XYZ file of C-alpha atoms in Angstrom:
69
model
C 0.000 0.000 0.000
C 1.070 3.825 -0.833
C 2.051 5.887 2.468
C 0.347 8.955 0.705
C -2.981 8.410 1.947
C -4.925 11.026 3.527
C -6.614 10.883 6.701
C -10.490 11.735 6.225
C -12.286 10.625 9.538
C -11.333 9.304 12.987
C -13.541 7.893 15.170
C -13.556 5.750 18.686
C -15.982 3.284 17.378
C -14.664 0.654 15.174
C -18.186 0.390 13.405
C -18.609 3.606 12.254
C -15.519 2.892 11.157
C -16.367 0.180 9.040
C -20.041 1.201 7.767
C -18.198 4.431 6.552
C -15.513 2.651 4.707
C -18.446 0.631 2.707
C -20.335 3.565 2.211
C -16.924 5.238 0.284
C -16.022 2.224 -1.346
C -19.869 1.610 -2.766
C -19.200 5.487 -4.086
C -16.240 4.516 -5.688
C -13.837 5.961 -3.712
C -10.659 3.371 -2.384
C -10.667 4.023 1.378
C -8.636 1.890 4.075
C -8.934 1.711 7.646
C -6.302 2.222 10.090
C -7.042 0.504 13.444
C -4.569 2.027 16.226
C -6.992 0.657 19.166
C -4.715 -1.209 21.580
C -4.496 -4.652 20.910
C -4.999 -5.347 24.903
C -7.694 -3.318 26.411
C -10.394 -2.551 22.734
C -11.722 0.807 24.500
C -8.296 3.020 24.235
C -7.596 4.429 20.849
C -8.728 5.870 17.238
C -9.729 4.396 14.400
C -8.964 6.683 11.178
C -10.393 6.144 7.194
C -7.990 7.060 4.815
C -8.199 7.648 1.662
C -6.352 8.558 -1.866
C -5.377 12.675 -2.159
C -7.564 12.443 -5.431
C -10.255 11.458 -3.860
C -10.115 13.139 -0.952
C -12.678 16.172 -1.841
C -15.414 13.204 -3.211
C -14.661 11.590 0.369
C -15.339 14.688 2.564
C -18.724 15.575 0.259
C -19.710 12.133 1.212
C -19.376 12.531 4.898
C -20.466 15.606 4.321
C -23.585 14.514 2.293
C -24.286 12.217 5.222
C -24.242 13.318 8.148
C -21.132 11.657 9.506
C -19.860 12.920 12.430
């Protein structure tokens, strides 16, 4: 994988996480998540979607477009 991905959200909860990833990808737009929750104890720590620079301004109108926060 590139190291020039952007991050675009960061949230606690590894769901939203997830759903929001889907929700990119079924837009077209490649996104990744990047778990940094400690491996020992789940409640400590961010979870961040990334995505490519190009798409970055089609990724924030999405979140944008629905409601993320």
């Amino acid at each position: 994988m590139e190291s020039n991905w952007i991050k675009v959200f960061s949230t606690e909860d590894a769901y939203t996480a997830e759903i929001l990833k889907q929700g990119l990808i079924e837009s077209d737009i490649a996104a990744v998540v990047m778990n940094q929750r400690d491996s020992s104890y789940q409640t400590f720590g961010i979870v961040h979607i990334l995505v490519h620079p190009d798409n970055l301004e089609k990724a924030e109108a999405y979140i944008k477009e629905n409601n993320i926060a």
